[in-house]
Amino acid sequence: MSTPVESDEPTRRDFIHIASGTAVVAGAGFLAWPLIDQMNPSADTLSLATIEFDVSSLEEGAQVVAKWRGKPVFIRYRTAAEIEEARSLDVNVLKDKQTDSERLVPGPDGKLKPQYLVAIGICTHLGCVPLFDPKDTKGGEYGGWFCPCHGSHYDNSGRIRKGPAPTNLEVPPYWYMSDTVIQIGKEASV
Amino acid sequence: MSGQSNYNPKTGIEKWLDARLPIIRLGVDTMIFPSPRNLNYWWTFGAILAVMLVSQLITGIILAMHYVPHPDMAFDSVQHINRNINWGWMLQPMHAVGASMMFLAVYIHMFRGIYYGSAKNPREMIWIVGMVIYLLMMATGFMGYVLPWGQMSIWGAIVITNLFSAIPPEAAGTAVTQWLWGGFAVDGPTLNRFFSLHYLLPFLIVGMVILHIWALHIPSNNNPTGISIKTKADTLNFHPYYTVKDAFAIVVFLMIFSYFLFFKPDSMGHPDNFIPANPYSTPAHIVPEWYYLPFYAILRAVPDKLMGVVAMFASIGVLFALPWLDTSKVRSMRYRPLAKQFFFLFVLVCLGLGWAGAKLPSDLVFVTGVDADGHEVGLTFVWMSRILTIYYFAFFLVILPILGLVEKPKPRPASIEASVLGTDKGDN
Ligand code: HEM
Ligand code: FES
């Protein structure tokens, strides 16, 4: 038998090594994905995704906490003075610049309903539930909410005004099914 | 040590087994190996930790026989263990208090390593494996604390898993948190997987402890002088000399453990954890378990969310690099007059950070006066944490590297034997 000639050309054996190596890596990847993905939210968790709420049951100046996807959702009936305060603010003083109207959705007539503010009640810092109490100082220095965990203050529009939280309280997807009923978890189909 | 073995099988059956599965040889060579003759009591904490790990495993497996990892039943099942299960009143606190005692021992063990230069050449791998054990312990302790599903359990879980939301949502921050939770918030799926992992991780710790001890058997122990073993006269066999010394220390440690277990079982926990978990109401003041407080203080010292999380992980990460950051050729700080002072200050800083982590950031350490509205002003805990955090990092990243190059060490004894017998007052 003659000794094989040294050559830089890829051989059939190189090809087989690379092809089988690639197949093993790809196969391991396919196998790993189910093992990782099983930890993601399950089908039943995903299907509990919408709730309905009748805002006419609220009293002026009060808030209720609805439960949506395991999270608290603040639904607050703001007074005229509070709305005025939220609207007159210069957005440039904000860390996360948003006007009050950008945080609201229109009713069936196409007009905003500024008295109802809907926001997810989870501090955008590390997830505590901020406290609300307009009669007391518990709601923080800006008449909205105060997070006791590391001291974030939100205004009545849920915008971050002071403290470590990086962004405003998140507004969940919601829409007015009628003049008084909102559905959280879905946006109005345009 | 590596290389030759101290085992001579005598009986026929021992010879037969040794040729097939040399397990007795492994045991003998693990126990009979030359150790420095001058080890002090700071060297007993490794053995104490091993005993505590076994205790946690046994009590944990027992608790798992009665515990129910379901959000509606977990809290009650822990109460049921305490009130109804035979000996549950003792076994449940043994596990909960035991976790605290284990962390106490591990912190002493780690400070020992820094002071005597045990992390340095040739023991870098012992130290790094130790750091992996420490990380696994932190994960285990955190998930264990979630299991009783009280208010501190759930809010601890919420705050800690939200650390990952510091990753911007565009870079998968939201995807990561939802994957950890198995939902849109910390809930039943989270509790269930934490139970599964809390059961798993201690066994990984056992595996890492085996590597830790294996790595220890290559260079043998460091010692209070930091100088290497030169002759047989510098050593004693591990058994019986140190098995007995360790056993004595273990008994003393278990007496302290028993005091807390039988007289103050709840002193290391938080009263809010006797309130069942409520994801819609945050307690006024969330604190982690005491052994995470220094890191919690570092997290809160930084005003920016992402940078706070980065600083917290970096404060643990920097410990991995310790063997290379401490540049001094002299191992033991006994002979390093400056390093010694910076070290004791570092210990105080860690305790100070722990104190700051337990307080509200806006609380005052001391009062310097009153402002125009009549409110007291002074040094707040958040500012104290900032100052201490700077020292924490400076100790590793500035002081240790530079000190090793500029400090003039004191004379060291010629050998371990000479230091013990006092026959030599040192050559250089
Ligand atoms: C390094 C080892 C371990 C550490 C540091 C540790 C830590 C903890 C902590 C801090 C708790 C909370 C206790 C409380 O507040 O009541 C806990 C609970 C628990 N652990 Fe562990 N653990 C360890 C090993 C294990 C093992 C090996 C198992 C099971 C095989 C286990 C099973 C449990 C169970 C079932 C609970 C919940 C019952 C209870 O809260 O008392 N643990 N653990
Ligand atoms: S979680 Fe609200 S301020 Fe940190």
Short mmCIF file of C-alpha atoms in Angstrom, two decimals, chain B residues 257-428:
data_model
loop_
_atom_site.label_atom_id
_atom_site.label_comp_id
_atom_site.label_asym_id
_atom_site.label_seq_id
_atom_site.Cartn_x
_atom_site.Cartn_y
_atom_site.Cartn_z
CA PHE B 257 -26.33 25.82 67.04
CA SER B 258 -28.39 24.09 69.74
CA TYR B 259 -28.75 27.30 71.69
CA PHE B 260 -30.38 29.00 68.71
CA LEU B 261 -32.30 25.88 67.74
CA PHE B 262 -33.88 25.30 71.14
CA PHE B 263 -34.08 28.80 72.62
CA LYS B 264 -34.18 31.28 69.73
CA PRO B 265 -35.40 29.35 66.66
CA ASP B 266 -36.98 32.40 65.03
CA SER B 267 -34.27 34.93 65.79
CA MET B 268 -32.67 34.65 62.35
CA GLY B 269 -35.96 34.81 60.46
CA HIS B 270 -38.36 37.68 59.92
CA PRO B 271 -41.78 38.00 61.62
CA ASP B 272 -43.44 38.89 58.28
CA ASN B 273 -42.76 35.36 57.10
CA PHE B 274 -45.47 34.19 59.48
CA ILE B 275 -47.98 36.03 57.27
CA PRO B 276 -49.06 33.91 54.27
CA ALA B 277 -47.79 35.19 50.90
CA ASN B 278 -49.90 37.89 49.28
CA PRO B 279 -48.76 38.98 45.81
CA TYR B 280 -50.99 42.06 45.96
CA SER B 281 -49.56 43.66 49.08
CA THR B 282 -45.91 44.43 49.69
CA PRO B 283 -44.69 44.53 53.30
CA ALA B 284 -43.51 48.00 54.32
CA HIS B 285 -39.91 46.91 54.63
CA ILE B 286 -38.50 43.98 52.66
CA VAL B 287 -35.23 42.51 53.84
CA PRO B 288 -33.44 39.39 52.65
CA GLU B 289 -31.97 36.84 55.06
CA TRP B 290 -29.09 38.27 57.08
CA TYR B 291 -26.44 36.49 55.04
CA TYR B 292 -27.34 38.40 51.87
CA LEU B 293 -27.59 41.84 53.51
CA PRO B 294 -24.15 43.18 52.48
CA PHE B 295 -24.92 42.44 48.82
CA TYR B 296 -28.39 43.96 49.17
CA ALA B 297 -26.75 47.13 50.53
CA ILE B 298 -24.45 47.27 47.49
CA LEU B 299 -27.46 46.83 45.17
CA ARG B 300 -29.25 49.76 46.80
CA ALA B 301 -26.13 51.95 47.04
CA VAL B 302 -26.19 52.53 43.27
CA PRO B 303 -28.98 54.86 42.12
CA ASP B 304 -29.27 53.28 38.65
CA LYS B 305 -31.18 50.00 38.37
CA LEU B 306 -28.94 48.18 35.89
CA MET B 307 -25.71 49.44 37.45
CA GLY B 308 -26.92 48.44 40.91
CA VAL B 309 -27.45 44.87 39.73
CA VAL B 310 -24.07 44.89 37.97
CA ALA B 311 -22.34 46.15 41.14
CA MET B 312 -23.99 43.46 43.22
CA PHE B 313 -22.90 40.62 40.95
CA ALA B 314 -19.44 42.22 40.57
CA SER B 315 -19.01 42.23 44.36
CA ILE B 316 -19.21 38.43 44.28
CA GLY B 317 -17.40 38.08 40.94
CA VAL B 318 -14.36 39.97 42.20
CA LEU B 319 -13.80 37.27 44.82
CA PHE B 320 -13.11 34.74 42.07
CA ALA B 321 -10.11 36.82 41.01
CA LEU B 322 -8.71 37.16 44.55
CA PRO B 323 -5.80 34.72 44.01
CA TRP B 324 -4.41 37.07 41.36
CA LEU B 325 -5.45 40.37 42.90
CA ASP B 326 -3.48 39.72 46.09
CA THR B 327 -0.06 40.17 44.52
CA SER B 328 2.07 39.72 47.65
CA LYS B 329 4.54 36.82 47.63
CA VAL B 330 3.95 36.45 51.39
CA ARG B 331 0.83 34.40 52.05
CA SER B 332 -0.02 35.07 55.68
CA MET B 333 -1.03 38.58 56.70
CA ARG B 334 0.55 37.82 60.06
CA TYR B 335 3.75 39.08 58.45
CA ARG B 336 2.10 41.89 56.48
CA PRO B 337 1.59 44.82 58.87
CA LEU B 338 -0.30 47.02 56.40
CA ALA B 339 -2.36 44.32 54.73
CA LYS B 340 -3.46 43.17 58.17
CA GLN B 341 -4.95 46.59 58.99
CA PHE B 342 -6.69 46.89 55.63
CA PHE B 343 -8.05 43.37 56.15
CA PHE B 344 -9.61 44.11 59.53
CA LEU B 345 -11.10 47.27 58.09
CA PHE B 346 -12.52 45.14 55.26
CA VAL B 347 -14.19 42.82 57.79
CA LEU B 348 -15.73 45.87 59.50
CA VAL B 349 -16.88 47.20 56.12
CA CYS B 350 -18.64 43.91 55.35
CA LEU B 351 -20.39 44.05 58.73
CA GLY B 352 -21.27 47.71 58.11
CA LEU B 353 -22.75 46.84 54.73
CA GLY B 354 -24.78 44.13 56.42
CA TRP B 355 -26.10 46.67 58.91
CA ALA B 356 -26.96 49.14 56.12
CA GLY B 357 -28.72 46.37 54.17
CA ALA B 358 -31.08 45.78 57.09
CA LYS B 359 -32.16 49.44 57.30
CA LEU B 360 -34.32 51.62 55.08
CA PRO B 361 -32.03 53.59 52.73
CA SER B 362 -33.36 56.90 54.07
CA ASP B 363 -32.90 56.01 57.77
CA LEU B 364 -30.19 57.98 59.55
CA VAL B 365 -27.00 56.42 60.89
CA PHE B 366 -26.47 59.48 63.06
CA VAL B 367 -28.16 62.85 63.32
CA THR B 368 -26.24 66.05 62.65
CA GLY B 369 -29.06 68.57 63.00
CA VAL B 370 -32.55 69.53 61.84
CA ASP B 371 -33.59 71.11 58.54
CA ALA B 372 -35.93 74.07 58.03
CA ASP B 373 -39.05 71.86 58.35
CA GLY B 374 -37.82 70.42 61.62
CA HIS B 375 -36.87 67.02 60.10
CA GLU B 376 -33.71 65.42 61.39
CA VAL B 377 -30.81 65.30 58.95
CA GLY B 378 -27.55 63.39 59.04
CA LEU B 379 -25.77 60.51 57.36
CA THR B 380 -28.32 58.25 55.68
CA PHE B 381 -27.78 54.52 55.35
CA VAL B 382 -27.74 54.80 51.58
CA TRP B 383 -24.77 57.17 51.80
CA MET B 384 -23.06 54.95 54.30
CA SER B 385 -23.54 52.01 51.87
CA ARG B 386 -22.00 54.08 49.10
CA ILE B 387 -18.87 54.83 51.11
CA LEU B 388 -18.53 51.22 52.25
CA THR B 389 -19.15 49.89 48.73
CA ILE B 390 -16.26 52.00 47.46
CA TYR B 391 -13.97 50.53 50.12
CA TYR B 392 -15.22 47.01 49.35
CA PHE B 393 -14.18 47.28 45.72
CA ALA B 394 -11.04 49.31 46.45
CA PHE B 395 -9.83 46.59 48.82
CA PHE B 396 -9.74 44.04 46.00
CA LEU B 397 -9.02 46.19 42.97
CA VAL B 398 -6.60 48.79 44.38
CA ILE B 399 -5.32 48.00 47.87
CA LEU B 400 -4.42 44.31 47.53
CA PRO B 401 -2.75 44.58 44.10
CA ILE B 402 -0.64 47.63 45.04
CA LEU B 403 0.15 46.58 48.60
CA GLY B 404 1.72 43.34 47.42
CA LEU B 405 4.23 45.38 45.44
CA VAL B 406 5.04 48.16 47.91
CA GLU B 407 4.64 46.67 51.38
CA LYS B 408 7.74 45.49 53.28
CA PRO B 409 6.80 42.25 55.06
CA LYS B 410 8.05 41.32 58.53
CA PRO B 411 10.60 38.50 58.87
CA ARG B 412 9.10 35.05 58.60
CA PRO B 413 10.24 31.92 60.51
CA ALA B 414 12.57 29.54 58.70
CA SER B 415 10.07 26.70 58.82
CA ILE B 416 6.78 25.64 60.34
CA GLU B 417 8.69 23.52 62.85
CA ALA B 418 10.83 26.48 63.88
CA SER B 419 7.77 28.68 64.33
CA VAL B 420 6.10 26.10 66.56
CA LEU B 421 9.17 25.35 68.68
CA GLY B 422 10.28 28.97 68.78
CA THR B 423 13.85 27.89 67.94
CA ASP B 424 14.18 30.41 65.20
CA LYS B 425 13.27 34.05 65.17
CA GLY B 426 13.37 34.24 61.41
CA ASP B 427 15.96 34.74 58.76
CA ASN B 428 14.46 37.36 56.45
#
